[in-house]
Amino acid sequence: MSVQSAAIEVLKKAGKPLHAAEIAKLIIEAGLWKSDGKTPEATVSARLYSDIKSSGDKSPFVKVGPQTFALRDSTEIEGDTASVLAPVEKPSKPHPTNAGFSFIDCAQKVLEEFGGKKPMHYKEITEKALEKGWLVTSGKTPEASMYAQVITEIKRQQKRGERPRFVQHGRGYIGLSQWMGRGLAFQIEQHNHQVRKALRERLLSMKPGEFEELISQLLAEMGFEMVEVTKLSGDGGIDVRGTLVVGDVVRIKMAVQVKKWKLKNNILAPVVQQVRGSLGAHEQGLIITTSDFSAGAIKEAAQPDKTPIALMNGEQLVMLLMEHGIGVHRSTPDLFEIDEEFAVKDPNHAN
């Protein structure tokens, strides 16, 4: 029985959404499916997500949370499923900026030069950036764009377990996290640094087949469709194949080679050449490693007269795993800060 068929059986019986780990446990216990690897939940998650991406509304599954799935016709799906099934709005095109600074870079530059280690309102930040000529935009609402991009930057870095560059202080006020010194934010970043290090070490302890399944799961979470781990032999050095879909318009066939190598054992140029030589018709290449790439490999991958090869090193891999909640779980404490505009008294009327 396939993973998909087995998953349908256990989801019907459960009558509610289940995490991939629970689905894997139930189908193995019921004898519906057998996994030879140590990470069956990764295989289950990748297969179900791939089914959703390739079949769309015809898939029997819906994703209702990180690595959590339900049957499409189930009446027990929780409220947040609606957001999964709702049509995705196409993001607006970013406003062009000058060659030097993006909205994000402008915000940091303004805060560093004019903030005086105190939060500034996003409208004031935008005004200063425009006044100094650091920000050039044809948009009619640069203030809104500035605020939206800063907030997006904060959320993205938080999802990756990084210390955000900016801190949101409420009522549109923004500051730099570096002003917070070695407080709670610093401690959180130190903790997350250790988590990233531990996650990277665990990747190195995985068997090759398990690592390839993990990569296929990550690619599916990143928006790849038809993700498939190749056979152990006869793959020409290619471990995973899939199609990168951008905005449901652009489709790029990708051939991926994964290298579970120890740190400081960097990928060299011949590996890049091997991957390029193994590409099929209309395919582009991607090399993912737990280590890093030599200068020669980076240069070879970007040769202008050859098919480009994308590179993902160990640090980038760990960041993406954390961003998509693979191998980690998020623990979010409630952090309160004083509203900068709350009960501010006029010093002339002090008691």
Tab-separated table of C-alpha atoms in Angstrom:
chain	number	residue	atom	x	y	z
A	1	MET	CA	0.000	0.000	0.000
A	2	SER	CA	1.279	3.472	-0.851
A	3	VAL	CA	1.929	6.115	1.786
A	4	GLN	CA	-0.990	8.154	0.445
A	5	SER	CA	-3.470	5.258	0.633
A	6	ALA	CA	-2.296	4.333	4.121
A	7	ALA	CA	-2.594	7.950	5.251
A	8	ILE	CA	-6.175	8.115	3.989
A	9	GLU	CA	-7.034	5.069	6.105
A	10	VAL	CA	-5.640	6.461	9.370
A	11	LEU	CA	-7.002	9.974	8.789
A	12	LYS	CA	-10.479	8.550	8.169
A	13	LYS	CA	-10.257	6.568	11.383
A	14	ALA	CA	-8.917	9.524	13.385
A	15	GLY	CA	-11.535	11.924	12.036
A	16	LYS	CA	-9.256	14.895	12.637
A	17	PRO	CA	-5.994	16.432	11.362
A	18	LEU	CA	-2.805	14.612	12.345
A	19	HIS	CA	0.869	15.524	12.377
A	20	ALA	CA	3.052	13.599	9.910
A	21	ALA	CA	4.821	11.884	12.818
A	22	GLU	CA	1.493	10.583	14.154
A	23	ILE	CA	0.376	9.463	10.689
A	24	ALA	CA	3.650	7.587	10.205
A	25	LYS	CA	3.332	5.938	13.612
A	26	LEU	CA	-0.253	4.804	13.002
A	27	ILE	CA	0.254	3.408	9.507
A	28	ILE	CA	3.353	1.491	10.605
A	29	GLU	CA	1.596	0.093	13.696
A	30	ALA	CA	-1.360	-0.959	11.536
A	31	GLY	CA	0.962	-2.725	9.106
A	32	LEU	CA	-0.250	-0.565	6.222
A	33	TRP	CA	3.223	0.653	5.281
A	34	LYS	CA	6.826	-0.113	6.149
A	35	SER	CA	9.726	2.316	6.252
A	36	ASP	CA	13.365	1.310	6.116
A	37	GLY	CA	14.608	4.701	7.311
A	38	LYS	CA	14.799	6.350	10.714
A	39	THR	CA	12.667	9.336	9.691
A	40	PRO	CA	9.389	7.906	8.353
A	41	GLU	CA	7.590	11.121	9.306
A	42	ALA	CA	9.797	13.011	6.827
A	43	THR	CA	8.812	10.586	4.067
A	44	VAL	CA	5.116	10.841	4.946
A	45	SER	CA	5.187	14.636	5.069
A	46	ALA	CA	7.027	14.908	1.754
A	47	ARG	CA	4.702	12.451	-0.029
A	48	LEU	CA	1.495	14.087	1.208
A	49	TYR	CA	2.715	17.609	0.521
A	50	SER	CA	3.848	16.572	-2.960
A	51	ASP	CA	0.417	15.038	-3.590
A	52	ILE	CA	-1.258	18.310	-2.597
A	53	LYS	CA	1.027	20.388	-4.798
A	54	SER	CA	0.721	18.135	-7.852
A	55	SER	CA	-3.007	17.322	-7.617
A	56	GLY	CA	-4.315	20.610	-6.233
A	57	ASP	CA	-8.030	20.479	-5.395
A	58	LYS	CA	-8.159	16.868	-6.569
A	59	SER	CA	-5.817	15.756	-3.789
A	60	PRO	CA	-7.592	13.977	-0.922
A	61	PHE	CA	-5.357	15.864	1.517
A	62	VAL	CA	-5.083	19.417	2.809
A	63	LYS	CA	-2.253	20.878	4.858
A	64	VAL	CA	-3.618	22.588	7.969
A	65	GLY	CA	-0.376	23.416	9.747
A	66	PRO	CA	3.356	22.663	9.801
A	67	GLN	CA	3.610	18.982	8.767
A	68	THR	CA	-0.051	18.532	9.763
A	69	PHE	CA	-2.591	17.093	7.323
A	70	ALA	CA	-6.304	16.314	7.094
A	71	LEU	CA	-8.658	14.814	4.535
A	72	ARG	CA	-10.151	17.384	2.197
A	73	ASP	CA	-13.721	16.172	2.728
A	74	SER	CA	-13.354	15.976	6.511
A	75	THR	CA	-15.796	18.011	8.577
A	76	GLU	CA	-13.410	18.089	11.541
A	77	ILE	CA	-10.803	20.406	10.039
A	78	GLU	CA	-9.992	23.287	12.343
A	79	GLY	CA	-10.652	26.895	11.452
A	80	ASP	CA	-7.198	27.717	10.132
A	81	THR	CA	-7.730	25.275	7.261
A	82	ALA	CA	-9.724	27.946	5.492
A	83	SER	CA	-6.566	29.937	5.021
A	84	VAL	CA	-4.930	26.931	3.372
A	85	LEU	CA	-7.765	26.431	0.918
A	86	ALA	CA	-8.316	30.104	0.192
A	87	PRO	CA	-6.833	31.457	-3.030
A	88	VAL	CA	-3.453	33.051	-2.516
A	89	GLU	CA	-3.199	36.665	-3.498
A	90	LYS	CA	-0.334	37.484	-5.778
A	91	PRO	CA	2.218	39.661	-3.994
A	92	SER	CA	2.560	43.148	-5.333
A	93	LYS	CA	5.730	43.955	-7.186
A	94	PRO	CA	8.339	45.600	-4.980
A	95	HIS	CA	8.892	49.262	-5.592
A	96	PRO	CA	12.173	49.982	-7.311
A	97	THR	CA	14.848	51.520	-5.154
A	98	ASN	CA	18.119	53.174	-5.979
A	99	ALA	CA	21.198	51.080	-6.550
A	100	GLY	CA	22.416	51.527	-2.983
A	101	PHE	CA	19.602	50.904	-0.523
A	102	SER	CA	16.446	48.842	-0.218
A	103	PHE	CA	13.592	49.833	2.108
A	104	ILE	CA	15.127	47.597	4.788
A	105	ASP	CA	18.622	49.039	4.408
A	106	CYS	CA	17.207	52.568	4.431
A	107	ALA	CA	15.370	51.871	7.681
A	108	GLN	CA	18.545	50.641	9.348
A	109	LYS	CA	20.607	53.560	8.037
A	110	VAL	CA	18.072	56.137	9.244
A	111	LEU	CA	17.811	54.541	12.691
A	112	GLU	CA	21.588	54.378	13.047
A	113	GLU	CA	22.141	58.001	12.028
A	114	PHE	CA	19.066	59.719	13.466
A	115	GLY	CA	17.557	57.367	16.041
A	116	GLY	CA	19.912	58.088	18.902
A	117	LYS	CA	19.229	54.554	20.171
A	118	LYS	CA	15.523	55.399	20.474
A	119	PRO	CA	12.652	54.029	18.346
A	120	MET	CA	11.393	56.120	15.448
A	121	HIS	CA	7.990	56.062	13.757
A	122	TYR	CA	8.003	54.377	10.357
A	123	LYS	CA	6.635	57.529	8.709
A	124	GLU	CA	9.530	59.566	10.080
A	125	ILE	CA	11.986	56.883	8.962
A	126	THR	CA	10.567	56.980	5.434
A	127	GLU	CA	10.600	60.779	5.358
A	128	LYS	CA	14.275	60.875	6.369
A	129	ALA	CA	15.226	58.213	3.807
A	130	LEU	CA	13.509	60.146	1.017
A	131	GLU	CA	14.941	63.449	2.197
A	132	LYS	CA	18.492	62.071	2.147
A	133	GLY	CA	18.000	60.512	-1.269
A	134	TRP	CA	18.720	57.032	0.065
A	135	LEU	CA	15.311	55.774	-1.011
A	136	VAL	CA	14.003	56.222	-4.542
A	137	THR	CA	10.554	54.823	-5.227
A	138	SER	CA	7.756	55.356	-7.713
A	139	GLY	CA	5.138	54.079	-5.271
A	140	LYS	CA	2.422	56.356	-3.942
A	141	THR	CA	2.584	54.978	-0.383
A	142	PRO	CA	6.278	54.609	0.524
A	143	GLU	CA	5.469	54.797	4.250
A	144	ALA	CA	3.205	51.750	4.030
A	145	SER	CA	5.796	49.884	1.973
A	146	MET	CA	8.501	50.722	4.496
A	147	TYR	CA	6.465	49.472	7.449
A	148	ALA	CA	5.298	46.321	5.658
A	149	GLN	CA	8.810	45.343	4.610
A	150	VAL	CA	10.284	45.931	8.060
A	151	ILE	CA	7.569	43.815	9.707
A	152	THR	CA	8.055	41.084	7.091
A	153	GLU	CA	11.800	41.141	7.789
A	154	ILE	CA	11.172	40.753	11.527
A	155	LYS	CA	8.813	37.798	11.049
A	156	ARG	CA	11.090	36.062	8.559
A	157	GLN	CA	14.121	36.264	10.835
A	158	GLN	CA	12.058	35.110	13.811
A	159	LYS	CA	10.866	32.083	11.842
A	160	ARG	CA	14.474	31.214	11.111
A	161	GLY	CA	15.428	31.493	14.765
A	162	GLU	CA	17.631	34.504	14.102
A	163	ARG	CA	17.784	37.671	16.123
A	164	PRO	CA	15.732	40.175	14.074
A	165	ARG	CA	17.514	43.273	12.858
A	166	PHE	CA	14.567	45.423	13.967
A	167	VAL	CA	12.318	45.546	17.027
A	168	GLN	CA	8.656	46.533	16.828
A	169	HIS	CA	7.688	48.847	19.703
A	170	GLY	CA	4.001	49.344	18.957
A	171	ARG	CA	2.011	52.135	17.301
A	172	GLY	CA	4.332	52.148	14.308
A	173	TYR	CA	7.564	52.683	16.231
A	174	ILE	CA	10.626	50.690	15.190
A	175	GLY	CA	14.051	50.305	16.758
A	176	LEU	CA	17.214	48.274	16.216
A	177	SER	CA	17.699	45.063	18.165
A	178	GLN	CA	21.380	45.889	18.672
A	179	TRP	CA	20.280	48.661	21.043
A	180	MET	CA	18.865	46.040	23.393
A	181	GLY	CA	22.337	44.872	24.411
A	182	ARG	CA	22.574	41.587	26.245
A	183	GLY	CA	18.994	41.411	27.421
A	184	LEU	CA	16.372	38.791	26.700
A	185	ALA	CA	16.663	39.131	22.914
A	186	PHE	CA	20.395	38.436	23.143
A	187	GLN	CA	19.775	35.371	25.300
A	188	ILE	CA	17.199	34.070	22.819
A	189	GLU	CA	19.649	34.513	19.958
A	190	GLN	CA	22.357	32.669	21.913
A	191	HIS	CA	19.934	29.813	22.576
A	192	ASN	CA	18.869	29.637	18.927
A	193	HIS	CA	22.509	29.632	17.868
A	194	GLN	CA	23.012	26.470	19.915
A	195	VAL	CA	19.859	24.954	18.386
A	196	ARG	CA	21.176	25.653	14.882
A	197	LYS	CA	24.476	24.042	15.802
A	198	ALA	CA	22.762	20.955	17.272
A	199	LEU	CA	20.470	20.619	14.239
A	200	ARG	CA	23.452	20.696	11.904
A	201	GLU	CA	25.164	17.970	13.944
A	202	ARG	CA	22.044	15.796	13.760
A	203	LEU	CA	21.982	16.157	9.995
A	204	LEU	CA	25.486	14.710	9.902
A	205	SER	CA	24.349	11.664	11.908
A	206	MET	CA	21.598	10.747	9.426
A	207	LYS	CA	21.971	7.937	6.913
A	208	PRO	CA	22.276	9.016	3.254
A	209	GLY	CA	18.781	7.802	2.359
A	210	GLU	CA	17.251	9.554	5.363
A	211	PHE	CA	19.045	12.767	4.496
A	212	GLU	CA	17.744	12.639	0.923
A	213	GLU	CA	14.186	12.122	2.205
A	214	LEU	CA	14.616	15.099	4.522
A	215	ILE	CA	15.763	17.268	1.627
A	216	SER	CA	12.775	16.165	-0.443
A	217	GLN	CA	10.497	17.201	2.427
A	218	LEU	CA	12.177	20.605	2.659
A	219	LEU	CA	11.893	21.173	-1.085
A	220	ALA	CA	8.191	20.326	-0.960
A	221	GLU	CA	7.706	22.840	1.857
A	222	MET	CA	9.574	25.452	-0.201
A	223	GLY	CA	7.128	25.132	-3.085
A	224	PHE	CA	8.597	22.357	-5.218
A	225	GLU	CA	6.179	19.966	-6.900
A	226	MET	CA	6.616	16.373	-8.076
A	227	VAL	CA	9.530	15.922	-5.663
A	228	GLU	CA	11.055	12.479	-5.996
A	229	VAL	CA	14.137	10.826	-4.527
A	230	THR	CA	16.014	9.038	-7.313
A	231	LYS	CA	17.136	5.429	-7.146
A	232	LEU	CA	20.434	4.748	-5.421
A	233	SER	CA	22.059	3.661	-8.666
A	234	GLY	CA	21.997	5.021	-12.160
A	235	ASP	CA	21.109	8.560	-11.104
A	236	GLY	CA	24.256	10.153	-12.488
A	237	GLY	CA	24.930	11.823	-9.149
A	238	ILE	CA	21.437	13.336	-8.905
A	239	ASP	CA	19.650	12.478	-5.642
A	240	VAL	CA	16.350	14.367	-5.866
A	241	ARG	CA	14.327	15.773	-8.736
A	242	GLY	CA	11.436	18.207	-8.596
A	243	THR	CA	9.804	21.212	-10.198
A	244	LEU	CA	10.116	24.638	-8.606
A	245	VAL	CA	6.835	26.517	-9.043
A	246	VAL	CA	6.791	30.304	-8.733
A	247	GLY	CA	3.399	31.979	-8.531
A	248	ASP	CA	1.796	29.009	-10.288
A	249	VAL	CA	3.191	30.502	-13.505
A	250	VAL	CA	6.910	29.759	-13.709
A	251	ARG	CA	7.938	26.093	-13.550
A	252	ILE	CA	11.597	25.151	-13.398
A	253	LYS	CA	12.762	21.552	-13.443
A	254	MET	CA	15.497	21.077	-10.855
A	255	ALA	CA	17.986	18.251	-10.395
A	256	VAL	CA	19.405	18.213	-6.871
A	257	GLN	CA	22.524	16.584	-5.508
A	258	VAL	CA	22.867	16.401	-1.723
A	259	LYS	CA	26.191	16.096	0.070
A	260	LYS	CA	26.176	15.174	3.758
A	261	TRP	CA	29.757	16.203	4.370
A	262	LYS	CA	31.534	17.186	7.562
A	263	LEU	CA	32.314	20.824	8.264
A	264	LYS	CA	35.411	22.234	6.532
A	265	ASN	CA	35.179	19.454	3.925
A	266	ASN	CA	34.066	21.887	1.250
A	267	ILE	CA	32.538	21.044	-2.120
A	268	LEU	CA	35.031	21.560	-4.952
A	269	ALA	CA	34.561	22.611	-8.581
A	270	PRO	CA	34.576	19.044	-10.045
A	271	VAL	CA	31.389	18.246	-8.108
A	272	VAL	CA	29.662	21.213	-9.739
A	273	GLN	CA	30.877	20.049	-13.141
A	274	GLN	CA	29.553	16.541	-12.457
A	275	VAL	CA	26.101	17.844	-11.563
A	276	ARG	CA	26.006	20.030	-14.666
A	277	GLY	CA	26.903	17.033	-16.806
A	278	SER	CA	24.085	14.975	-15.259
A	279	LEU	CA	21.296	17.447	-16.000
A	280	GLY	CA	18.437	16.353	-18.195
A	281	ALA	CA	16.757	18.411	-20.886
A	282	HIS	CA	15.568	21.816	-19.612
A	283	GLU	CA	16.827	21.079	-16.093
A	284	GLN	CA	18.748	23.361	-13.771
A	285	GLY	CA	20.973	22.127	-10.983
A	286	LEU	CA	21.098	22.595	-7.224
A	287	ILE	CA	23.707	21.287	-4.791
A	288	ILE	CA	22.792	21.125	-1.099
A	289	THR	CA	25.464	20.355	1.468
A	290	THR	CA	25.907	20.338	5.219
A	291	SER	CA	29.380	21.833	4.729
A	292	ASP	CA	30.262	24.699	2.362
A	293	PHE	CA	31.652	25.466	-1.091
A	294	SER	CA	35.175	26.333	-2.164
A	295	ALA	CA	35.856	29.542	-4.071
A	296	GLY	CA	36.458	27.424	-7.166
A	297	ALA	CA	33.083	25.700	-6.831
A	298	ILE	CA	31.288	29.031	-6.440
A	299	LYS	CA	33.044	30.399	-9.521
A	300	GLU	CA	32.272	27.271	-11.547
A	301	ALA	CA	28.589	27.341	-10.554
A	302	ALA	CA	28.225	30.895	-11.875
A	303	GLN	CA	29.973	30.424	-15.235
A	304	PRO	CA	28.101	32.769	-17.614
A	305	ASP	CA	28.366	30.500	-20.657
A	306	LYS	CA	27.106	27.379	-18.880
A	307	THR	CA	23.920	26.193	-17.178
A	308	PRO	CA	23.882	27.869	-13.739
A	309	ILE	CA	24.066	25.644	-10.665
A	310	ALA	CA	22.466	26.932	-7.453
A	311	LEU	CA	24.331	26.304	-4.201
A	312	MET	CA	22.973	25.852	-0.662
A	313	ASN	CA	25.494	25.471	2.155
A	314	GLY	CA	24.988	24.022	5.619
A	315	GLU	CA	24.164	27.322	7.284
A	316	GLN	CA	21.502	28.132	4.687
A	317	LEU	CA	20.113	24.596	4.935
A	318	VAL	CA	19.697	24.814	8.702
A	319	MET	CA	18.034	28.234	8.428
A	320	LEU	CA	15.502	26.919	5.917
A	321	LEU	CA	14.758	23.830	8.012
A	322	MET	CA	14.038	26.065	11.001
A	323	GLU	CA	11.970	28.482	8.929
A	324	HIS	CA	9.739	25.619	7.783
A	325	GLY	CA	9.570	23.937	11.197
A	326	ILE	CA	11.428	20.781	10.170
A	327	GLY	CA	13.452	19.155	12.936
A	328	VAL	CA	12.526	21.869	15.443
A	329	HIS	CA	9.471	23.170	17.247
A	330	ARG	CA	8.788	26.751	18.201
A	331	SER	CA	8.424	27.899	21.799
A	332	THR	CA	7.174	31.483	21.934
A	333	PRO	CA	7.261	33.335	25.268
A	334	ASP	CA	5.081	36.384	25.815
A	335	LEU	CA	7.363	39.419	25.864
A	336	PHE	CA	5.851	42.712	26.978
A	337	GLU	CA	7.346	46.175	26.502
A	338	ILE	CA	6.226	49.622	27.580
A	339	ASP	CA	4.305	51.528	24.918
A	340	GLU	CA	6.497	54.529	24.138
A	341	GLU	CA	3.454	56.826	23.956
A	342	PHE	CA	1.656	55.551	27.056
A	343	ALA	CA	1.065	58.071	29.857
A	344	VAL	CA	3.844	60.414	28.756
A	345	LYS	CA	3.566	63.462	31.016
A	346	ASP	CA	4.468	66.999	30.181
A	347	PRO	CA	7.462	67.788	32.450
A	348	ASN	CA	5.949	71.240	33.087
A	349	HIS	CA	2.945	69.569	34.717
A	350	ALA	CA	4.805	67.075	36.874
A	351	ASN	CA	3.585	66.720	40.461
